[in-house]
């Protein structure tokens, strides 16, 4: 692993100093260095690929003007490509080719879940990543072909809910997915970090250690909650043969830019609100939805979020910026009035149906929706999952299995 780390760094230096961007040139260099250090050629190639991608990231950051230190790999690890190892799923024995004529093997614990996932026919193990504390088996899968949808769910992403409409051939209903837990977890950890920061203010080293640990816990817990939510949503969509419409947030890079971009109406945001918005894991939510949808063959439509929150779905009137502030959307022209978050979701639904010919059979009439009944998208039973917030000293909960906790 130490050799591999050095090899990556050597390639990285070569890439950055010589300005190499092509795979071929760096792999020639890597093969030469691998020969000199007697490392298996395939592993040398893997090192060069990693160096190349690290360098690409570094160049991109330089272009964007984010000053960063030159990348340098400090933690020993090794990435072994397919030809250089043999993995036996039944016994968990992993055999690696290290140098010419030198092999090593060790056994990794394989659970039934691993066996079930890896034994599926279209899953091919392509790489093994070995770090100091873990072994990661990387597999590739050919994604399922998206099915032809018979209904549509359009969801607007909000801070603690996804709101929108579900359109089927029988009609349309408002739907909502609530996840207040995520914010509770974040608030809890924020409070704890602040407490730790005060308590350990005299010792920078300890405080930094404890604070970063808190950060990890928070991210893990939030992520695991989001996994529960996205899995339920995609399950429901796949059984209903629905398509999913979401806002395309790429290029916005988080809510921070939005605040800067729409300065014209400059609603002053408090420090507390700014912190809440920037810690909001919106892109993680979308990332999970996107890859799970692809995995299950759920077609996803990405729509521009431009004006969704201030357009009237009935008459198309775009209201002034200022009107965004309230919790309701009121149209000055035709008198349409609706919860602002649902309204944005409804607009996404209208646009999605207008855009796609494949959903032509479906119809969305805002007036037919006026009954204002909001349904949860899947049977709510948050208590099914790991418990949410209770008392202190419970940050480990992200690993709690379902039903692992007694109800309060
Ligand atoms: Zn209107």
Short mmCIF file of C-alpha atoms and ligand atoms in Angstrom, two decimals:
data_model
loop_
_atom_site.label_atom_id
_atom_site.label_comp_id
_atom_site.label_asym_id
_atom_site.label_seq_id
_atom_site.Cartn_x
_atom_site.Cartn_y
_atom_site.Cartn_z
CA UNK A 1 0.00 0.00 0.00
CA UNK A 2 2.85 2.34 0.78
CA UNK A 3 4.38 1.57 -2.62
CA UNK A 4 1.06 2.26 -4.27
CA UNK A 5 0.69 5.58 -2.50
CA UNK A 6 4.16 6.63 -3.60
CA UNK A 7 3.43 5.50 -7.13
CA UNK A 8 0.28 7.62 -7.23
CA UNK A 9 2.23 10.60 -6.00
CA UNK A 10 4.98 10.05 -8.54
CA UNK A 11 2.44 9.89 -11.35
CA UNK A 12 0.71 12.94 -9.95
CA UNK A 13 3.94 14.91 -9.96
CA UNK A 14 4.64 13.80 -13.50
CA UNK A 15 1.14 14.75 -14.61
CA UNK A 16 1.24 18.18 -13.03
CA UNK A 17 4.79 19.18 -13.93
CA UNK A 18 4.72 17.88 -17.50
CA UNK A 19 1.13 18.99 -18.08
CA UNK A 20 0.07 15.53 -19.25
CA UNK A 21 -3.65 15.04 -19.80
CA UNK A 22 -3.79 11.92 -21.95
CA UNK A 23 -4.24 8.44 -20.56
CA UNK A 24 -1.72 6.99 -22.91
CA UNK A 25 1.23 9.14 -21.95
CA UNK A 26 0.75 8.76 -18.23
CA UNK A 27 0.14 5.04 -18.46
CA UNK A 28 3.40 4.61 -20.35
CA UNK A 29 5.17 6.44 -17.55
CA UNK A 30 3.33 4.39 -14.91
CA UNK A 31 4.25 1.13 -16.59
CA UNK A 32 7.88 2.14 -16.64
CA UNK A 33 7.86 3.08 -12.98
CA UNK A 34 5.98 -0.13 -12.15
CA UNK A 35 8.67 -2.13 -13.87
CA UNK A 36 11.36 -0.36 -11.89
CA UNK A 37 9.61 -0.98 -8.59
CA UNK A 38 8.58 -4.49 -9.74
CA UNK A 39 4.89 -3.77 -9.06
CA UNK A 40 2.34 -5.63 -11.20
CA UNK A 41 1.67 -3.59 -14.32
CA UNK A 42 -2.08 -3.47 -13.84
CA UNK A 43 -1.71 -1.95 -10.40
CA UNK A 44 0.67 0.62 -11.81
CA UNK A 45 -1.92 1.53 -14.40
CA UNK A 46 -4.56 1.91 -11.70
CA UNK A 47 -2.23 4.29 -9.89
CA UNK A 48 -1.83 6.39 -13.01
CA UNK A 49 -5.59 6.58 -13.50
CA UNK A 50 -6.07 7.82 -9.96
CA UNK A 51 -3.30 10.38 -10.39
CA UNK A 52 -4.89 11.58 -13.59
CA UNK A 53 -8.29 12.09 -12.02
CA UNK A 54 -6.79 13.83 -8.99
CA UNK A 55 -4.93 16.15 -11.32
CA UNK A 56 -8.08 16.83 -13.32
CA UNK A 57 -9.89 17.82 -10.15
CA UNK A 58 -7.01 20.06 -9.18
CA UNK A 59 -6.99 21.78 -12.57
CA UNK A 60 -10.73 22.31 -12.40
CA UNK A 61 -10.44 23.93 -9.00
CA UNK A 62 -7.67 26.16 -10.28
CA UNK A 63 -9.86 27.23 -13.18
CA UNK A 64 -12.72 28.04 -10.85
CA UNK A 65 -10.33 30.17 -8.86
CA UNK A 66 -10.54 28.08 -5.72
CA UNK A 67 -6.97 28.18 -4.44
CA UNK A 68 -6.00 24.76 -3.22
CA UNK A 69 -2.81 23.06 -2.25
CA UNK A 70 -1.30 20.73 -4.80
CA UNK A 71 -2.88 17.31 -4.22
CA UNK A 72 -0.73 14.77 -2.46
CA UNK A 73 -1.84 11.34 -1.22
CA UNK A 74 -1.02 10.80 2.45
CA UNK A 75 -3.05 7.76 3.40
CA UNK A 76 -1.71 4.46 2.11
CA UNK A 77 -4.17 2.50 0.01
CA UNK A 78 -4.22 0.33 -3.08
CA UNK A 79 -6.69 0.03 -5.92
CA UNK A 80 -6.52 -3.33 -7.64
CA UNK A 81 -8.03 -3.69 -11.12
CA UNK A 82 -9.95 -6.74 -12.28
CA UNK A 83 -7.11 -8.69 -13.83
CA UNK A 84 -4.91 -8.59 -10.76
CA UNK A 85 -7.11 -10.26 -8.19
CA UNK A 86 -9.37 -13.20 -7.70
CA UNK A 87 -12.26 -12.99 -5.30
CA UNK A 88 -14.08 -16.09 -4.14
CA UNK A 89 -17.55 -15.13 -3.04
CA UNK A 90 -18.28 -18.29 -1.06
CA UNK A 91 -15.28 -18.26 1.20
CA UNK A 92 -14.55 -14.56 1.00
CA UNK A 93 -10.96 -15.28 0.03
CA UNK A 94 -9.26 -12.49 -1.85
CA UNK A 95 -6.08 -13.25 -3.73
CA UNK A 96 -4.01 -10.39 -5.04
CA UNK A 97 -1.14 -10.23 -7.46
CA UNK A 98 1.32 -7.72 -6.03
CA UNK A 99 4.63 -8.05 -7.83
CA UNK A 100 5.93 -10.41 -10.41
CA UNK A 101 5.63 -13.87 -8.92
CA UNK A 102 4.40 -12.50 -5.60
CA UNK A 103 0.86 -13.14 -4.45
CA UNK A 104 -0.94 -12.52 -1.24
CA UNK A 105 -4.34 -13.59 -0.03
CA UNK A 106 -6.56 -12.93 2.92
CA UNK A 107 -10.14 -13.59 3.87
CA UNK A 108 -12.70 -10.85 4.18
CA UNK A 109 -15.95 -11.48 6.05
CA UNK A 110 -18.80 -11.81 3.54
CA UNK A 111 -22.37 -11.44 4.77
CA UNK A 112 -25.46 -12.91 3.15
CA UNK A 113 -26.30 -9.47 1.88
CA UNK A 114 -22.97 -9.21 0.07
CA UNK A 115 -23.46 -12.64 -1.46
CA UNK A 116 -26.96 -11.77 -2.59
CA UNK A 117 -25.88 -8.53 -4.26
CA UNK A 118 -22.68 -9.80 -5.82
CA UNK A 119 -24.06 -13.08 -7.09
CA UNK A 120 -26.62 -11.36 -9.30
CA UNK A 121 -25.81 -12.05 -12.89
CA UNK A 122 -25.40 -8.54 -14.17
CA UNK A 123 -23.12 -7.50 -11.33
CA UNK A 124 -19.48 -7.70 -12.26
CA UNK A 125 -16.77 -7.07 -9.71
CA UNK A 126 -14.43 -4.64 -11.39
CA UNK A 127 -12.10 -3.30 -8.70
CA UNK A 128 -11.03 -3.84 -5.14
CA UNK A 129 -10.04 -0.90 -2.98
CA UNK A 130 -7.99 -1.69 0.08
CA UNK A 131 -7.53 0.98 2.70
CA UNK A 132 -6.11 0.87 6.19
CA UNK A 133 -9.41 -0.06 7.80
CA UNK A 134 -11.57 -1.48 5.09
CA UNK A 135 -11.78 -3.37 1.83
CA UNK A 136 -14.23 -2.08 -0.74
CA UNK A 137 -15.36 -4.38 -3.50
CA UNK A 138 -16.48 -2.26 -6.43
CA UNK A 139 -18.90 -3.74 -8.91
CA UNK A 140 -20.47 -2.52 -12.09
CA UNK A 141 -24.01 -3.11 -13.17
CA UNK A 142 -25.76 -2.47 -16.41
CA UNK A 143 -28.70 -0.19 -15.57
CA UNK A 144 -32.21 -1.34 -16.26
CA UNK A 145 -33.93 0.10 -19.27
CA UNK A 146 -36.41 2.73 -18.10
CA UNK A 147 -40.00 1.56 -18.45
CA UNK A 148 -42.72 3.49 -20.25
CA UNK A 149 -44.41 5.41 -17.44
CA UNK A 150 -48.17 5.36 -16.96
CA UNK A 151 -48.29 8.07 -14.33
CA UNK A 152 -46.22 11.01 -13.17
CA UNK A 153 -45.04 12.27 -9.82
CA UNK A 154 -43.60 15.80 -9.77
CA UNK A 155 -41.82 16.84 -6.61
CA UNK A 156 -40.48 20.20 -5.53
CA UNK A 157 -37.61 19.91 -3.06
CA UNK A 158 -38.01 21.84 0.14
CA UNK A 159 -36.15 22.02 3.38
CA UNK A 160 -38.01 19.31 5.24
CA UNK A 161 -40.36 17.90 2.64
CA UNK A 162 -40.84 17.05 -1.00
CA UNK A 163 -44.12 18.44 -2.24
CA UNK A 164 -45.93 18.07 -5.49
CA UNK A 165 -48.54 16.24 -7.49
CA UNK A 166 -49.18 12.70 -8.57
CA UNK A 167 -50.94 12.42 -11.91
CA UNK A 168 -52.54 9.16 -12.99
CA UNK A 169 -55.08 8.37 -15.66
CA UNK A 170 -57.82 8.68 -13.01
CA UNK A 171 -56.86 12.16 -11.93
CA UNK A 172 -54.38 14.08 -9.88
CA UNK A 173 -53.71 14.43 -6.17
CA UNK A 174 -51.33 16.45 -4.10
CA UNK A 175 -48.60 14.39 -2.52
CA UNK A 176 -46.04 15.18 0.09
CA UNK A 177 -43.08 13.40 1.59
CA UNK A 178 -42.16 14.74 4.99
CA UNK A 179 -38.75 14.36 6.53
CA UNK A 180 -38.53 16.66 9.54
CA UNK A 181 -36.05 14.22 11.09
CA UNK A 182 -33.22 15.48 8.93
CA UNK A 183 -33.48 18.97 10.28
CA UNK A 184 -33.87 17.73 13.82
CA UNK A 185 -30.68 15.75 13.51
CA UNK A 186 -28.88 18.75 12.08
CA UNK A 187 -30.14 21.06 14.80
CA UNK A 188 -29.14 18.59 17.47
CA UNK A 189 -25.62 18.21 16.12
CA UNK A 190 -25.24 21.92 15.63
CA UNK A 191 -26.08 22.48 19.27
CA UNK A 192 -23.67 19.80 20.31
CA UNK A 193 -20.88 21.22 18.18
CA UNK A 194 -21.41 24.64 19.66
CA UNK A 195 -21.31 23.16 23.14
CA UNK A 196 -18.12 21.24 22.39
CA UNK A 197 -16.54 24.29 20.85
CA UNK A 198 -17.17 26.29 24.00
CA UNK A 199 -16.14 23.51 26.33
CA UNK A 200 -12.89 22.74 24.58
CA UNK A 201 -11.97 26.26 23.55
CA UNK A 202 -8.73 26.05 25.52
CA UNK A 203 -7.49 23.01 23.59
CA UNK A 204 -7.43 23.42 19.83
CA UNK A 205 -6.28 19.89 19.16
CA UNK A 206 -8.96 18.12 21.19
CA UNK A 207 -11.67 20.47 20.04
CA UNK A 208 -10.79 19.93 16.40
CA UNK A 209 -10.82 16.18 16.86
CA UNK A 210 -14.16 16.14 18.64
CA UNK A 211 -15.75 18.59 16.25
CA UNK A 212 -14.74 16.66 13.17
CA UNK A 213 -16.09 13.50 14.77
CA UNK A 214 -19.39 15.25 15.37
CA UNK A 215 -19.42 16.32 11.75
CA UNK A 216 -18.96 12.75 10.59
CA UNK A 217 -21.72 11.49 12.80
CA UNK A 218 -24.09 14.12 11.58
CA UNK A 219 -23.37 13.41 7.93
CA UNK A 220 -23.78 9.69 8.42
CA UNK A 221 -27.05 10.04 10.26
CA UNK A 222 -28.50 12.48 7.75
CA UNK A 223 -27.38 10.30 4.89
CA UNK A 224 -28.92 7.18 6.33
CA UNK A 225 -32.25 8.98 6.90
CA UNK A 226 -32.18 10.17 3.31
CA UNK A 227 -31.53 6.62 2.15
CA UNK A 228 -34.69 5.48 3.91
CA UNK A 229 -36.71 8.27 2.34
CA UNK A 230 -35.40 7.86 -1.19
CA UNK A 231 -35.73 4.07 -1.09
CA UNK A 232 -39.41 4.36 -0.12
CA UNK A 233 -40.10 6.93 -2.81
CA UNK A 234 -38.44 4.93 -5.57
CA UNK A 235 -40.12 1.70 -4.40
CA UNK A 236 -43.48 3.38 -4.66
CA UNK A 237 -42.73 4.89 -8.07
CA UNK A 238 -41.47 1.59 -9.44
CA UNK A 239 -44.54 -0.36 -8.34
CA UNK A 240 -46.82 2.33 -9.81
CA UNK A 241 -44.81 2.62 -13.02
CA UNK A 242 -44.54 6.35 -12.47
CA UNK A 243 -42.10 8.80 -13.92
CA UNK A 244 -40.47 11.27 -11.58
CA UNK A 245 -40.06 14.99 -12.28
CA UNK A 246 -37.58 16.97 -10.20
CA UNK A 247 -35.94 20.35 -10.37
CA UNK A 248 -32.56 20.36 -12.03
CA UNK A 249 -30.29 21.98 -9.50
CA UNK A 250 -27.01 21.51 -11.29
CA UNK A 251 -25.23 24.73 -12.05
CA UNK A 252 -26.82 26.33 -9.06
CA UNK A 253 -24.36 24.65 -6.70
CA UNK A 254 -26.34 24.97 -3.56
CA UNK A 255 -28.70 27.51 -2.17
CA UNK A 256 -25.90 29.94 -1.38
CA UNK A 257 -25.57 31.03 -4.95
CA UNK A 258 -29.27 31.47 -5.26
CA UNK A 259 -29.21 33.94 -2.42
CA UNK A 260 -26.50 35.91 -4.16
CA UNK A 261 -28.13 35.64 -7.56
CA UNK A 262 -31.50 37.00 -6.59
CA UNK A 263 -30.14 39.93 -4.68
CA UNK A 264 -32.47 42.25 -6.53
CA UNK A 265 -35.28 41.66 -4.10
CA UNK A 266 -32.83 41.27 -1.20
CA UNK A 267 -34.79 39.73 1.57
CA UNK A 268 -32.26 39.88 4.36
CA UNK A 269 -31.52 36.41 5.66
CA UNK A 270 -30.45 35.88 9.20
CA UNK A 271 -27.29 34.01 10.07
CA UNK A 272 -29.38 31.16 11.42
CA UNK A 273 -31.36 30.81 8.23
CA UNK A 274 -28.24 30.99 6.08
CA UNK A 275 -26.60 28.23 8.07
CA UNK A 276 -29.72 26.10 7.85
CA UNK A 277 -29.96 26.56 4.10
CA UNK A 278 -26.32 25.84 3.36
CA UNK A 279 -26.27 22.66 5.43
CA UNK A 280 -29.37 21.39 3.69
CA UNK A 281 -28.47 18.13 1.91
CA UNK A 282 -30.49 18.83 -1.20
CA UNK A 283 -27.98 17.60 -3.73
CA UNK A 284 -27.43 14.41 -1.74
CA UNK A 285 -31.18 13.79 -1.80
CA UNK A 286 -31.25 14.24 -5.56
CA UNK A 287 -28.14 12.13 -6.06
CA UNK A 288 -29.74 9.24 -4.18
CA UNK A 289 -33.05 9.62 -6.01
CA UNK A 290 -31.25 9.68 -9.35
CA UNK A 291 -29.15 6.59 -8.88
CA UNK A 292 -31.91 4.57 -7.22
CA UNK A 293 -34.27 5.54 -10.01
CA UNK A 294 -31.75 4.39 -12.58
CA UNK A 295 -31.30 1.15 -10.68
CA UNK A 296 -35.03 0.41 -10.78
CA UNK A 297 -35.67 1.77 -14.26
CA UNK A 298 -37.72 4.75 -13.10
CA UNK A 299 -37.55 7.51 -15.74
CA UNK A 300 -36.56 10.88 -14.28
CA UNK A 301 -37.26 14.25 -15.88
CA UNK A 302 -35.03 17.09 -14.78
CA UNK A 303 -36.76 20.44 -15.15
CA UNK A 304 -35.51 23.96 -14.73
CA UNK A 305 -36.58 25.38 -11.37
CA UNK A 306 -36.78 28.84 -12.92
CA UNK A 307 -39.90 30.64 -11.73
CA UNK A 308 -41.60 27.46 -10.50
CA UNK A 309 -42.33 29.05 -7.18
CA UNK A 310 -43.89 32.21 -8.55
CA UNK A 311 -45.82 31.11 -11.60
CA UNK A 312 -49.56 30.60 -11.53
CA UNK A 313 -50.33 27.10 -12.78
CA UNK A 314 -53.81 28.12 -13.90
CA UNK A 315 -53.28 31.28 -15.93
CA UNK A 316 -49.49 31.34 -16.29
CA UNK A 317 -49.07 34.73 -14.64
CA UNK A 318 -45.62 35.26 -13.14
CA UNK A 319 -45.83 37.18 -9.92
CA UNK A 320 -43.31 39.62 -8.52
CA UNK A 321 -40.31 38.42 -6.60
CA UNK A 322 -41.64 39.83 -3.40
CA UNK A 323 -44.62 37.53 -3.36
CA UNK A 324 -42.39 34.56 -2.66
CA UNK A 325 -42.07 35.47 0.95
CA UNK A 326 -45.38 34.16 2.31
CA UNK A 327 -46.30 30.52 2.84
CA UNK A 328 -49.08 30.74 0.27
CA UNK A 329 -49.00 31.56 -3.39
CA UNK A 330 -51.70 33.99 -4.47
CA UNK A 331 -52.25 34.88 -8.08
CA UNK A 332 -53.10 38.54 -8.55
CA UNK A 333 -54.74 37.91 -11.92
CA UNK A 334 -57.09 34.96 -11.48
CA UNK A 335 -57.27 34.55 -7.73
CA UNK A 336 -55.60 31.14 -7.60
CA UNK A 337 -54.34 30.43 -4.11
CA UNK A 338 -52.30 27.47 -2.91
CA UNK A 339 -49.61 26.46 -0.48
CA UNK A 340 -46.39 27.81 -1.97
CA UNK A 341 -44.46 24.54 -1.84
CA UNK A 342 -47.30 22.53 -3.39
CA UNK A 343 -47.66 25.21 -6.03
CA UNK A 344 -44.04 24.81 -7.09
CA UNK A 345 -44.52 21.04 -7.35
CA UNK A 346 -47.70 21.57 -9.36
CA UNK A 347 -45.82 23.83 -11.78
CA UNK A 348 -43.17 21.15 -12.21
CA UNK A 349 -45.93 18.68 -13.03
CA UNK A 350 -47.51 21.03 -15.58
CA UNK A 351 -44.15 21.61 -17.29
CA UNK A 352 -43.30 17.93 -17.27
CA UNK A 353 -46.55 17.03 -19.01
CA UNK A 354 -46.10 19.83 -21.52
CA UNK A 355 -42.54 18.73 -22.32
CA UNK A 356 -42.90 15.02 -22.78
CA UNK A 357 -44.87 13.37 -25.50
CA UNK A 358 -44.62 9.97 -23.83
CA UNK A 359 -46.97 11.07 -21.11
CA UNK A 360 -49.51 12.49 -23.52
CA UNK A 361 -52.39 10.46 -22.10
CA UNK A 362 -52.14 12.22 -18.78
CA UNK A 363 -53.89 15.46 -17.98
CA UNK A 364 -53.31 17.91 -15.19
CA UNK A 365 -56.02 20.46 -14.52
CA UNK A 366 -55.22 22.77 -11.62
CA UNK A 367 -58.92 23.42 -10.98
CA UNK A 368 -59.64 19.75 -10.42
CA UNK A 369 -57.09 19.80 -7.63
CA UNK A 370 -58.76 22.44 -5.55
CA UNK A 371 -59.87 20.11 -2.77
CA UNK A 372 -56.47 20.69 -1.17
CA UNK A 373 -56.22 17.17 0.23
CA UNK A 374 -52.56 16.27 0.57
CA UNK A 375 -51.61 12.63 0.68
CA UNK A 376 -48.34 11.12 1.77
CA UNK A 377 -46.59 9.50 -1.15
CA UNK A 378 -46.04 6.26 0.69
CA UNK A 379 -47.53 4.96 3.92
CA UNK A 380 -45.94 7.12 6.57
CA UNK A 381 -44.43 5.12 9.32
CA UNK A 382 -41.33 6.94 10.29
CA UNK A 383 -41.31 4.85 13.44
CA UNK A 384 -40.49 1.89 11.23
CA UNK A 385 -37.02 3.26 10.83
CA UNK A 386 -34.26 3.92 13.26
CA UNK A 387 -35.48 6.32 15.84
CA UNK A 388 -35.05 9.97 15.33
CA UNK A 389 -33.91 12.31 18.09
CA UNK A 390 -34.17 11.42 21.69
CA UNK A 391 -31.65 12.34 24.29
CA UNK A 392 -27.92 12.91 24.26
CA UNK A 393 -25.21 10.31 23.69
CA UNK A 394 -27.07 8.63 20.87
CA UNK A 395 -25.17 9.71 17.86
CA UNK A 396 -24.39 6.14 16.85
CA UNK A 397 -27.98 5.59 15.80
CA UNK A 398 -27.36 5.83 12.08
CA UNK A 399 -26.38 2.20 12.10
CA UNK A 400 -29.43 1.03 14.00
CA UNK A 401 -31.34 -1.60 12.05
CA UNK A 402 -35.04 -1.11 11.33
CA UNK A 403 -37.24 -1.91 14.30
CA UNK A 404 -34.14 -1.77 16.38
CA UNK A 405 -35.56 0.72 18.81
CA UNK A 406 -38.51 0.72 21.15
CA UNK A 407 -41.06 3.48 20.54
CA UNK A 408 -40.85 6.38 22.93
ZN1 LIG B 1 -53.52 32.95 -12.11
#
